[in-house]
Coordinates of C-alpha atoms and ligand atoms in Angstrom, one line a residue:
X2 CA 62.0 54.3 167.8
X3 CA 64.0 52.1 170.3
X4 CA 67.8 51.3 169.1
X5 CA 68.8 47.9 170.3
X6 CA 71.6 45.6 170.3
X7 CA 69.9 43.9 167.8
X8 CA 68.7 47.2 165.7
X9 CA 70.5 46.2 161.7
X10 CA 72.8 50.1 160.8
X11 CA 73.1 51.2 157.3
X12 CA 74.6 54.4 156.4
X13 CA 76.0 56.9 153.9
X14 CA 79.5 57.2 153.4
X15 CA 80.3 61.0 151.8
X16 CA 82.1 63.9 152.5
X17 CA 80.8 66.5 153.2
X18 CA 77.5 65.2 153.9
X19 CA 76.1 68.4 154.0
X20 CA 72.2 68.4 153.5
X21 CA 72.2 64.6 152.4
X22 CA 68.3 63.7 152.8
X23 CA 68.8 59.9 152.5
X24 CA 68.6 59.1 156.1
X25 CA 65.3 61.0 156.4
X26 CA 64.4 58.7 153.3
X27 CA 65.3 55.5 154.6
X28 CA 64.5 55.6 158.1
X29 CA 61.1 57.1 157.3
X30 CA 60.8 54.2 155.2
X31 CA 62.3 51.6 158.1
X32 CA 59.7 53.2 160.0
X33 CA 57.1 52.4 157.8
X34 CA 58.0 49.2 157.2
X35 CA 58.1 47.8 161.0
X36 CA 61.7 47.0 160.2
X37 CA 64.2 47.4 163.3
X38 CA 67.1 49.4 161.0
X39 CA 68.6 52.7 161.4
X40 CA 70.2 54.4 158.7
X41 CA 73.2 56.9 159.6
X42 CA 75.3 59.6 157.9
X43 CA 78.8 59.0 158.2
X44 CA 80.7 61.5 156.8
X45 CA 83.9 60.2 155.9
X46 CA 86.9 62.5 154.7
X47 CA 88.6 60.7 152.0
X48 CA 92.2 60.4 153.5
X49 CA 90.5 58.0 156.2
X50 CA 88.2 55.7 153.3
X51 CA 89.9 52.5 154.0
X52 CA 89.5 52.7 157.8
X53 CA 85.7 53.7 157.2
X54 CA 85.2 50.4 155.2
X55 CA 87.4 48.7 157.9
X56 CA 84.8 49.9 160.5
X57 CA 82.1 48.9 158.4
X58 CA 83.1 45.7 158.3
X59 CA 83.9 45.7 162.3
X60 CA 81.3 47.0 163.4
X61 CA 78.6 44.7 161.5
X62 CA 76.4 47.2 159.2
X63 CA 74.2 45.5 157.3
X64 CA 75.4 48.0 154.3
X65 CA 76.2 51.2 153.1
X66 CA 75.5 53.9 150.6
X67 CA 78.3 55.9 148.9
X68 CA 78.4 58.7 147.4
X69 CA 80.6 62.0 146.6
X70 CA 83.5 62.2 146.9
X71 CA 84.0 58.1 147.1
X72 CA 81.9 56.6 144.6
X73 CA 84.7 55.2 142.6
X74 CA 87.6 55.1 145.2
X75 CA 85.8 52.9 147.0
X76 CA 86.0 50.0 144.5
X77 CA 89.4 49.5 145.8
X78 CA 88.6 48.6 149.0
X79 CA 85.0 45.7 148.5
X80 CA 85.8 41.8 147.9
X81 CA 83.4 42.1 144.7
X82 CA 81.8 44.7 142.9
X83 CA 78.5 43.7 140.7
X84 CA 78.1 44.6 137.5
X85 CA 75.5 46.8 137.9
X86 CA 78.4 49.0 139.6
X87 CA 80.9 48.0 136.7
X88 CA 78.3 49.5 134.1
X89 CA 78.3 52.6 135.1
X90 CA 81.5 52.7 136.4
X91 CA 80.8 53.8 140.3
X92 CA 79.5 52.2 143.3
X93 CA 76.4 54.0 145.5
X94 CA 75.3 50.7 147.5
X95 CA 77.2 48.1 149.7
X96 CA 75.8 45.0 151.1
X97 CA 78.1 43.1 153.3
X98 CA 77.2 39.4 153.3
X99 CA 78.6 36.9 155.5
X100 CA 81.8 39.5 156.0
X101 CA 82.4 40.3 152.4
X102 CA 81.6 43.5 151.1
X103 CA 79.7 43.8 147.6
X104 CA 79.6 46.8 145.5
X105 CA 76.3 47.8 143.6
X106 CA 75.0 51.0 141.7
X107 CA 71.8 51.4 141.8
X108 CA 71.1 54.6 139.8
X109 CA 70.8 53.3 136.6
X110 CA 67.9 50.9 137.6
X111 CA 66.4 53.3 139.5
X112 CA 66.2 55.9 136.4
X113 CA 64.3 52.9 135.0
X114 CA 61.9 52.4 137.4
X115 CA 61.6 56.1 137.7
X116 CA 60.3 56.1 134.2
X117 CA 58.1 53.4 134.7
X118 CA 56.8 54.7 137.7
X119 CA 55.3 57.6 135.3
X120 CA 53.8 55.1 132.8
X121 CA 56.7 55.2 130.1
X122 CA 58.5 52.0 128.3
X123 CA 62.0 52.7 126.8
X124 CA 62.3 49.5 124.9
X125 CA 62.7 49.9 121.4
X126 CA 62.3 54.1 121.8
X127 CA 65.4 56.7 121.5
X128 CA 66.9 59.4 123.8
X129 CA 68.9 62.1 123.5
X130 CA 70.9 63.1 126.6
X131 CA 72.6 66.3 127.9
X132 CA 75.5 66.1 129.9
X133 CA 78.6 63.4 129.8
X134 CA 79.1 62.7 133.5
X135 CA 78.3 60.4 136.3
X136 CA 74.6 60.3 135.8
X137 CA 75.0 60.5 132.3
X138 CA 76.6 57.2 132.3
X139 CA 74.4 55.8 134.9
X140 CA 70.9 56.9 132.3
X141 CA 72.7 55.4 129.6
X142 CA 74.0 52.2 131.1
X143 CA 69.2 51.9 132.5
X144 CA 68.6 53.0 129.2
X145 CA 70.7 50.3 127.3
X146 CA 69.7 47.6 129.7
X147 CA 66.3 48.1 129.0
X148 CA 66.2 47.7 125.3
X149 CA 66.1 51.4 124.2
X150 CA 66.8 51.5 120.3
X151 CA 69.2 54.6 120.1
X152 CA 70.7 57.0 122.6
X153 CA 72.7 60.4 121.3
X154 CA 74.5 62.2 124.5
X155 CA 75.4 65.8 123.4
X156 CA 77.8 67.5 126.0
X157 CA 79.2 70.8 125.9
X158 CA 82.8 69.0 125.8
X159 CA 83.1 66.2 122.6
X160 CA 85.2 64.2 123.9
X161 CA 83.3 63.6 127.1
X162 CA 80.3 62.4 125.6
X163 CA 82.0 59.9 122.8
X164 CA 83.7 58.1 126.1
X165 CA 80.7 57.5 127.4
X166 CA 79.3 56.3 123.6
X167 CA 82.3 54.2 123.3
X168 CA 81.6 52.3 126.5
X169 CA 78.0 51.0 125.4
X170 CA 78.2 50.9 121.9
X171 CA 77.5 47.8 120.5
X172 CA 74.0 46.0 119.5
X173 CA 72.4 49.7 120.3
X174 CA 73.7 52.8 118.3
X175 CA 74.8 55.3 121.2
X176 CA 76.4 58.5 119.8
X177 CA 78.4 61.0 121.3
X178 CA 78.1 64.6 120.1
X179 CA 78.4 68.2 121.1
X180 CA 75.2 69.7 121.8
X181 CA 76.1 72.9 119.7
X182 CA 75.8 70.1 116.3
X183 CA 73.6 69.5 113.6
X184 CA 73.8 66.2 114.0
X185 CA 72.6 67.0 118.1
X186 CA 69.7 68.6 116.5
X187 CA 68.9 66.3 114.2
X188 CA 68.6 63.8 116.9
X189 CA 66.4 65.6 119.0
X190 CA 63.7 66.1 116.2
X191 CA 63.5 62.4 115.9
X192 CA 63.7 60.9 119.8
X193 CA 61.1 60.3 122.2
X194 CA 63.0 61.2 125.6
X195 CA 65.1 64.0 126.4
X196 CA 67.3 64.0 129.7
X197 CA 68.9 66.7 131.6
X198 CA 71.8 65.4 133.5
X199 CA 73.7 68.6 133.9
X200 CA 73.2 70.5 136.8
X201 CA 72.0 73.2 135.0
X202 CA 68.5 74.5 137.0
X203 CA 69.4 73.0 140.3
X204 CA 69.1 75.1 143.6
X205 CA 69.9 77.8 143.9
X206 CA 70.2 78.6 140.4
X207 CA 67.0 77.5 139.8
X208 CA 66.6 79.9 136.8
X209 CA 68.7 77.6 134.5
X210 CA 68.1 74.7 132.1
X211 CA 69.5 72.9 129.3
X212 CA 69.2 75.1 125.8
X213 CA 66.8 73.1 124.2
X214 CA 65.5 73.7 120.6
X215 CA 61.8 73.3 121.9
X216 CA 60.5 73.7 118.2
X217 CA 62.3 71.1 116.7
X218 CA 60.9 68.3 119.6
X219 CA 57.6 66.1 118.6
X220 CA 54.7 66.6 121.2
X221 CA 54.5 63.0 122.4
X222 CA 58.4 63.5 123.4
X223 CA 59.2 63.2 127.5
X224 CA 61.4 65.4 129.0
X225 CA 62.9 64.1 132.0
X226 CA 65.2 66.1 134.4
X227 CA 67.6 64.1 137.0
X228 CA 67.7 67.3 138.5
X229 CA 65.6 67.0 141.7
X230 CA 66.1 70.4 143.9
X231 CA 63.7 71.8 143.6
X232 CA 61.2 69.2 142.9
X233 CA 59.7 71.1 139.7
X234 CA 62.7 72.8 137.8
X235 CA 62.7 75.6 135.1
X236 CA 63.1 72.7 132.5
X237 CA 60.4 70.3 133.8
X238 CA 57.9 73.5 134.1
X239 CA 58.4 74.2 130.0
X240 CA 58.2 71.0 129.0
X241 CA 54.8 71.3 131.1
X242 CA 54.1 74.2 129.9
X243 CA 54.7 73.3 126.2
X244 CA 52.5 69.6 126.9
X245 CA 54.9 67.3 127.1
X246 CA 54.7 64.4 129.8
X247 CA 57.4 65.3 132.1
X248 CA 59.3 62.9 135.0
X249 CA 61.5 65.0 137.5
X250 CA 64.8 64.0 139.0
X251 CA 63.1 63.3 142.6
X252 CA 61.6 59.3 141.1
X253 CA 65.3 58.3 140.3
X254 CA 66.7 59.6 143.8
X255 CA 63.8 57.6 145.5
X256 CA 63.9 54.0 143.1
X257 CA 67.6 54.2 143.7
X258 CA 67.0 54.4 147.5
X259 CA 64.5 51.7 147.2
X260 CA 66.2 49.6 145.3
X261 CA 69.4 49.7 147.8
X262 CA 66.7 49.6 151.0
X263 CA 65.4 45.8 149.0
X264 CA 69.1 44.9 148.8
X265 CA 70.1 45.2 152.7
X266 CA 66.5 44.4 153.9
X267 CA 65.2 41.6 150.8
X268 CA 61.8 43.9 151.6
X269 CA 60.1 46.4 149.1
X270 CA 60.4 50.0 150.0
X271 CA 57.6 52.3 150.5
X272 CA 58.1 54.8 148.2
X273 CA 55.3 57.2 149.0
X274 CA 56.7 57.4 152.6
X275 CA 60.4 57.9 150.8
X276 CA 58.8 60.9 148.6
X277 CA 57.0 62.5 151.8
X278 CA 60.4 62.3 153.6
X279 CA 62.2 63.6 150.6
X280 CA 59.7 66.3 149.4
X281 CA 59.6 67.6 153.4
X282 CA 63.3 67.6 153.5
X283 CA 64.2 69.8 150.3
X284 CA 61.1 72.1 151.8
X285 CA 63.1 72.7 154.7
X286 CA 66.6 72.8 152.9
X287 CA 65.2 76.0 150.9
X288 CA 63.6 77.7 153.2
X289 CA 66.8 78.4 155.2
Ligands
NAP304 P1 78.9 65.5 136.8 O1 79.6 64.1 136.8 O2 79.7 66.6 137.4 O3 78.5 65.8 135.3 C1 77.8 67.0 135.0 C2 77.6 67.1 133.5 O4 77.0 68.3 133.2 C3 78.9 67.2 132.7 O5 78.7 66.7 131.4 C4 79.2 68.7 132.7 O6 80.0 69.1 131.6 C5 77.8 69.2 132.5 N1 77.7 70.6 133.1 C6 78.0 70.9 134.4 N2 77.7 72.2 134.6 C7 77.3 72.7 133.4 C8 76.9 74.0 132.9 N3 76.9 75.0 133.7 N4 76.6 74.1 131.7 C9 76.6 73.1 130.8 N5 77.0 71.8 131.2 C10 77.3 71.6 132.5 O7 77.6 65.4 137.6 P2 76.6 64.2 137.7 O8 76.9 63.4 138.9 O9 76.5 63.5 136.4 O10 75.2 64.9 138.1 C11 74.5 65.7 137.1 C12 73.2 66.1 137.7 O11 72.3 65.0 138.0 C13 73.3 66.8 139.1 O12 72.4 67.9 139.2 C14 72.9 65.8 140.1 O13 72.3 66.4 141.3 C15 71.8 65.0 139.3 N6 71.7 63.7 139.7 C16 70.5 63.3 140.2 C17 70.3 62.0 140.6 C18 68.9 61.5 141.0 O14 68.8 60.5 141.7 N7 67.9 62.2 140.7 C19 71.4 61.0 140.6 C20 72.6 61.5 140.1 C21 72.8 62.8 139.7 P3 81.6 69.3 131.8 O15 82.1 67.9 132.0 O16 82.0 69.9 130.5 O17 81.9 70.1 133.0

């Protein structure tokens, strides 16, 4: 591709970038798409965040993404923040329009679409989650907005999971509980979704995945995994294994990419040129 003076830059704000494989994503799907973008990683230490943004800004990106270590921190520094980014409490996309920079998350939608993707509806259904942090909130805050009936997160830590229930409770039951509970088991025998948003089973310790009581889960129940390196994890091969429909971490990574891509460019996103990208990316990260 040709960069111009007139070629639109979006980016990804992080540190340490490391093997980030959203620009592989994004400008495979600019590619696709005929649209004259680019999509560069900026890694961005976090002592130098504000003069990032500042450059942003100067130098006319269309937007951003955001993510670790500045997904909260950089609230400070937009002119408004959407609610879709106060829901879950962190921002992962910036669009600047007309100068002003606008803070959006767009995991939580994404998970949402994810699911749909694979066929399944979440209104009036329940979940059970494991884990209590950033993605937690982010499933929670998709599931909620999408009319689930009941959610029950079950962390290792109490406390963690019942501030993340206390945030969203309200015309939806959401509990917090440890996952070592009878009440945690108790909710598993009775939900239709179970989530994984620990990092337990992620590369390299692919061996590992959340301690589920398979036994007590009904057959029609879908186990979803947020994890999404490698592509099929320990946990998504049982619940294959054991029948269940599964849905891997790798849909949400691509929807929320899609979803930010139809925020900078107002066009859809090919997602099968997104999943090639990403697939061929975490091939070659794992090789090496
Ligand atoms: P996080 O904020 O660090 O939260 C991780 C959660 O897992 C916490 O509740 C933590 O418990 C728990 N946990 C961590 N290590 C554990 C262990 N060894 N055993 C049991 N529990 C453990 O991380 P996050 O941002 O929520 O991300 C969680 C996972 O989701 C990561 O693997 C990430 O790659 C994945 N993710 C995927 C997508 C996607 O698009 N597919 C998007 C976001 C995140 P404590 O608080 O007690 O440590």
């Amino acid at each position: 591709m040709q960069i111009t003076a007139k070629t639109q830059k979006v980016g990804l704000l992080g540190w340490p970038l490391g093997h980030s494989l959203s620009p592989a994503m994004h400008n495979a799907a600019f590619a696709a798409s005929g649209l004259d973008y680019i999509y560069l990683p900026l890694s961005t230490p976090p002592n130098l965040l504000s003069q990032a943004v500042a450059g942003i800004r100067a130098l006319g990106f269309v937007g951003v993404n955001v993510t670790i270590p500045h997904k909260v921190a950089i609230m400070d520094y937009l002119d408004e923040v959407d609610i879709s980014a106060k829901l879950v409490g962190a921002v992962n996309t910036i669009v600047v329009k007309e100068a002003r920079l606008i803070g959006y998350n767009t995991d939580a939608d994404g998970y949402i679409r994810s699911l749909e993707q694979a066929g399944i509806t979440i209104a009036g259904k329940s979940a059970v989650i494991f884990g209590a942090g950033g993605a937690a909130r982010a499933v929670v805050a998709g599931l909620v907005g999408a009319d689930i009936a009941s959610v029950t997160i079950g962390a290792r830590d109490q406390s963690k999971a019942d501030g993340i229930a206390q945030l969203f409770a309200g015309a939806v039951p959401v509990n917090g509980v440890a996952w070592d509970s009878s009440a945690f088991a108790a909710a598993l025998s009775q939900t239709n979704l179970v989530v994984n948003a620990t990092p337990l089973g992620m590369y390299p310790a692919i061996a590992g995945q959340p301690s589920v009581p398979w036994d007590l889960l009904q057959q029609s129940v879908v186990i979803s995994d947020l994890v999404y390196n490698p592509p099929i994890t320990s946990f998504i091969a049982e619940g294959t294994r054991r029948g269940h429909t599964v849905v891997g971490g790798a849909g949400m990574l691509i929807e929320q990419g899609a979803l930010a891509f139809e925020l900078w460019t107002g066009c859809k996103a090919d997602t099968q040129v997104m999943r090639q990208a990403l697939l061929a990316g975490l091939e070659a990260i794992n090789k090496n």
